[in-house]
Amino acid sequence: MTREEILEGNKLIAEFMGFSNVEVFNNSLLLSHPIEGIWYYDPLWYLDYHKDWSILMPVVDKINNVWFNLSRTRQKQIEITFRAIQNRILLVNLSESHRLVIKFIKWHKI
C-alpha cells in the first residue's frame, strides 16, 4: 500500500471507531481538538493502525461485534474477509490484517 492509501485507510478506521476531527499531521493521523478556536494535536492519539497491534486490536474487536449482529445473509457476503482477518491475526501478519480490516469497513459502509 502507498502512504496515501495507508493514511486514507487509517482515517476510515478512525471514523469506524467513532473518532471525529481526525487530521493528517507530519505524515500521520491524529486527533485534533479545538480550544478557544485554535486546533491542536493530541500527541497521545496517533492513529497508526498499520504499525501497532495494540491500536488495531480494538478495531478487530468492534468488527467481531458488528459481525455477530449482522443477519446471516449479510454475514455470507463478507465471510471470507472476516475469516481472513482472524487468520492473519493468528499468523501475526499486521500489514495484511490492516488491509483486510479496511476492506471489511468499506463493505460495512455500503
XYZ file of N, CA and C in Angstrom:
330
model
N 0.837 -1.180 0.000
C 0.000 0.000 0.000
C 0.883 1.244 0.000
N 0.434 2.263 -0.719
C 1.162 3.528 -0.704
C 0.881 4.261 0.604
N 1.684 5.251 0.906
C 1.491 6.046 2.132
C 0.113 6.710 2.132
N -0.306 7.201 0.965
C -1.623 7.839 0.857
C -2.746 6.841 1.127
N -2.612 5.618 0.608
C -3.623 4.580 0.853
C -3.674 4.202 2.333
N -2.509 4.146 2.960
C -2.453 3.836 4.389
C -3.154 4.931 5.193
N -2.849 6.193 4.898
C -3.481 7.300 5.615
C -4.993 7.304 5.399
N -5.422 7.079 4.161
C -6.850 7.027 3.861
C -7.519 5.873 4.625
N -6.867 4.718 4.643
C -7.400 3.566 5.369
C -7.452 3.812 6.864
N -6.402 4.419 7.416
C -6.382 4.708 8.846
C -7.459 5.711 9.231
N -7.710 6.680 8.365
C -8.780 7.645 8.638
C -10.138 6.938 8.622
N -10.333 6.043 7.675
C -11.570 5.262 7.602
C -11.760 4.432 8.875
N -10.681 3.807 9.351
C -10.742 3.021 10.588
C -11.105 3.922 11.765
N -10.449 5.079 11.854
C -10.719 6.004 12.962
C -12.192 6.422 12.985
N -12.737 6.699 11.806
C -14.152 7.076 11.721
C -15.046 5.906 12.134
N -14.692 4.691 11.730
C -15.427 3.490 12.121
C -15.426 3.336 13.640
N -14.326 3.722 14.267
C -14.197 3.617 15.717
C -14.877 4.776 16.448
N -15.450 5.702 15.697
C -16.211 6.788 16.310
C -15.435 8.068 16.542
N -14.208 8.133 16.058
C -13.435 9.361 16.225
C -13.872 10.400 15.194
N -13.858 11.641 15.603
C -14.059 12.735 14.667
C -12.851 13.657 14.813
N -12.769 14.631 13.969
C -11.643 15.575 13.996
C -10.304 14.870 13.793
N -10.286 13.932 12.868
C -9.045 13.233 12.543
C -8.344 14.023 11.445
N -7.089 14.344 11.675
C -6.320 15.175 10.750
C -5.005 14.499 10.390
N -4.473 14.868 9.238
C -3.132 14.425 8.841
C -2.138 15.429 9.400
N -1.140 14.925 10.102
C -0.100 15.775 10.661
C 1.216 15.022 10.605
N 2.198 15.625 9.989
C 3.528 15.022 9.937
C 3.483 13.613 9.356
N 2.680 13.442 8.306
C 2.542 12.168 7.600
C 1.914 11.071 8.463
N 1.155 11.464 9.492
C 0.409 10.537 10.336
C -0.968 11.120 10.590
N -1.856 10.281 11.073
C -3.168 10.756 11.502
C -3.164 10.904 13.002
N -3.819 11.937 13.479
C -4.016 12.081 14.894
C -5.252 12.918 15.145
N -5.745 12.854 16.356
C -6.938 13.602 16.713
C -6.571 15.054 16.936
N -7.418 15.928 16.471
C -7.230 17.345 16.742
C -8.409 17.827 17.572
N -8.158 18.826 18.385
C -9.181 19.341 19.291
C -9.190 20.863 19.240
N -10.379 21.442 19.190
C -10.430 22.910 19.252
C -10.402 23.392 20.705
N -9.539 24.333 20.983
C -9.518 25.009 22.284
C -9.485 26.504 21.994
N -10.536 27.175 22.434
C -10.652 28.613 22.208
C -10.415 28.964 20.744
N -10.979 28.165 19.851
C -10.893 28.442 18.426
C -9.587 28.035 17.768
N -8.653 27.500 18.538
C -7.367 27.075 17.983
C -7.312 25.555 18.016
N -6.912 24.947 16.893
C -6.800 23.490 16.823
C -5.422 23.068 17.287
N -5.370 22.045 18.110
C -4.090 21.477 18.480
C -4.165 19.965 18.320
N -3.021 19.343 18.210
C -2.943 17.907 18.008
C -2.586 17.217 19.311
N -3.275 16.153 19.601
C -3.039 15.387 20.818
C -1.951 14.355 20.537
N -0.760 14.525 21.082
C 0.338 13.604 20.757
C 0.112 12.185 21.270
N -0.854 11.980 22.143
C -1.140 10.636 22.639
C -2.029 9.850 21.688
N -2.584 10.506 20.701
C -3.565 9.854 19.844
C -3.104 9.756 18.394
N -1.915 9.264 18.174
C -1.504 8.935 16.818
C -2.278 7.693 16.395
N -2.890 7.754 15.250
C -3.762 6.670 14.798
C -3.076 5.850 13.711
N -1.941 5.297 14.043
C -1.160 4.484 13.109
C -1.552 3.012 13.251
N -2.778 2.702 12.807
C -3.303 1.341 12.927
C -2.437 0.315 12.210
N -1.719 0.752 11.190
C -0.893 -0.159 10.397
C 0.431 -0.504 11.087
N 0.739 0.148 12.220
C 2.026 -0.049 12.881
C 1.938 -0.733 14.239
N 0.751 -0.818 14.807
C 0.678 -1.200 16.216
C -0.524 -2.109 16.480
N -0.232 -3.339 16.904
C -1.308 -4.287 17.218
C -2.216 -3.747 18.315
N -1.655 -3.045 19.295
C -2.469 -2.573 20.418
C -3.498 -1.527 19.981
N -3.261 -0.874 18.867
C -4.223 0.087 18.329
C -5.201 -0.620 17.389
N -4.721 -1.616 16.653
C -5.583 -2.316 15.689
C -6.547 -3.300 16.354
N -6.147 -3.935 17.437
C -6.990 -4.982 18.033
C -8.353 -4.494 18.537
N -8.487 -3.294 19.103
C -9.835 -2.825 19.440
C -10.738 -2.685 18.209
N -10.130 -2.406 17.057
C -10.888 -2.338 15.808
C -11.396 -3.729 15.447
N -10.528 -4.716 15.573
C -10.918 -6.103 15.293
C -12.035 -6.531 16.247
N -11.934 -6.117 17.497
C -12.984 -6.429 18.471
C -14.322 -5.818 18.041
N -14.291 -4.583 17.581
C -15.530 -3.952 17.109
C -16.063 -4.661 15.873
N -15.180 -5.072 14.967
C -15.600 -5.825 13.778
C -16.276 -7.123 14.210
N -15.714 -7.803 15.204
C -16.347 -9.025 15.717
C -17.758 -8.736 16.215
N -17.928 -7.648 16.952
C -19.261 -7.279 17.446
C -20.218 -6.958 16.306
N -19.732 -6.241 15.316
C -20.561 -5.928 14.135
C -20.959 -7.231 13.452
N -19.975 -8.112 13.252
C -20.194 -9.388 12.561
C -21.316 -10.193 13.212
N -21.242 -10.329 14.520
C -22.215 -11.175 15.209
C -23.611 -10.554 15.272
N -23.720 -9.274 14.944
C -25.027 -8.621 14.901
C -25.580 -8.482 13.480
N -24.857 -9.004 12.503
C -25.343 -8.980 11.122
C -26.331 -10.117 10.892
N -27.206 -9.917 9.929
C -28.071 -11.024 9.524
C -27.198 -12.089 8.850
N -27.681 -13.301 8.787
C -26.916 -14.395 8.160
C -26.622 -14.080 6.690
N -27.563 -13.441 6.015
C -27.360 -13.070 4.607
C -26.191 -12.103 4.476
N -26.147 -11.087 5.348
C -25.049 -10.113 5.306
C -23.722 -10.772 5.713
N -23.764 -11.676 6.674
C -22.540 -12.376 7.072
C -21.941 -13.138 5.900
N -22.780 -13.789 5.116
C -22.281 -14.571 3.978
C -21.598 -13.686 2.939
N -22.055 -12.431 2.815
C -21.474 -11.513 1.836
C -20.010 -11.184 2.146
N -19.640 -11.199 3.408
C -18.301 -10.758 3.799
C -17.545 -11.819 4.605
N -18.058 -13.022 4.648
C -17.490 -14.070 5.497
C -16.031 -14.371 5.181
N -15.663 -14.412 3.926
C -14.277 -14.733 3.562
C -13.329 -13.687 4.145
N -13.676 -12.412 4.037
C -12.830 -11.351 4.587
C -12.772 -11.441 6.105
N -13.924 -11.674 6.739
C -13.968 -11.793 8.203
C -13.066 -12.932 8.680
N -13.168 -14.081 8.042
C -12.328 -15.232 8.427
C -10.853 -14.968 8.130
N -10.583 -14.235 7.039
C -9.192 -13.919 6.692
C -8.566 -13.005 7.735
N -9.339 -12.067 8.287
C -8.823 -11.205 9.354
C -8.392 -12.068 10.537
N -9.260 -12.970 10.937
C -8.934 -13.849 12.069
C -7.675 -14.669 11.783
N -7.563 -15.166 10.572
C -6.411 -15.972 10.181
C -5.121 -15.154 10.217
N -5.153 -13.931 9.693
C -3.944 -13.099 9.651
C -3.495 -12.711 11.052
N -4.461 -12.549 11.961
C -4.095 -12.266 13.351
C -3.348 -13.471 13.928
N -3.870 -14.661 13.675
C -3.186 -15.874 14.162
C -1.798 -16.020 13.561
N -1.638 -15.555 12.325
C -0.334 -15.619 11.659
C 0.566 -14.438 12.016
N 0.061 -13.536 12.848
C 0.768 -12.332 13.280
C 1.230 -11.519 12.072
N 0.312 -11.304 11.150
C 0.591 -10.525 9.947
C -0.150 -9.195 10.041
N 0.525 -8.195 10.586
C -0.096 -6.893 10.851
C -0.519 -6.182 9.572
N 0.335 -6.140 8.573
C 0.000 -5.382 7.360
C -1.203 -5.985 6.634
N -1.272 -7.292 6.569
C -2.401 -7.942 5.898
C -3.669 -7.814 6.747
N -3.544 -7.889 8.061
C -4.699 -7.681 8.941
C -5.250 -6.272 8.738
N -4.358 -5.300 8.674
C -4.744 -3.898 8.459
C -5.500 -3.750 7.141
N -4.969 -4.339 6.080
C -5.615 -4.251 4.760
C -7.013 -4.875 4.790
N -7.152 -6.010 5.435
C -8.444 -6.703 5.495
C -9.447 -5.970 6.381
N -8.972 -5.347 7.443
C -9.846 -4.533 8.290
C -10.447 -3.396 7.458
N -9.619 -2.749 6.662
C -10.096 -1.667 5.795
C -11.123 -2.203 4.804
N -10.864 -3.351 4.230
C -11.808 -3.968 3.287
C -13.152 -4.225 3.962
N -13.132 -4.751 5.185
C -14.376 -5.024 5.920
C -15.136 -3.729 6.185
N -14.428 -2.696 6.641
C -15.083 -1.427 6.964
C -15.689 -0.801 5.713
N -14.982 -0.845 4.597
C -15.543 -0.306 3.346
C -16.810 -1.056 2.978
N -16.802 -2.369 3.130
C -18.001 -3.157 2.832
C -19.128 -2.782 3.791
N -18.810 -2.626 5.060
C -19.819 -2.313 6.076
C -20.477 -0.961 5.843
N -19.742 -0.029 5.258
C -20.285 1.303 4.994
C -21.319 1.307 3.875
N -21.349 0.252 3.076
C -22.277 0.193 1.936
C -23.698 0.164 2.412
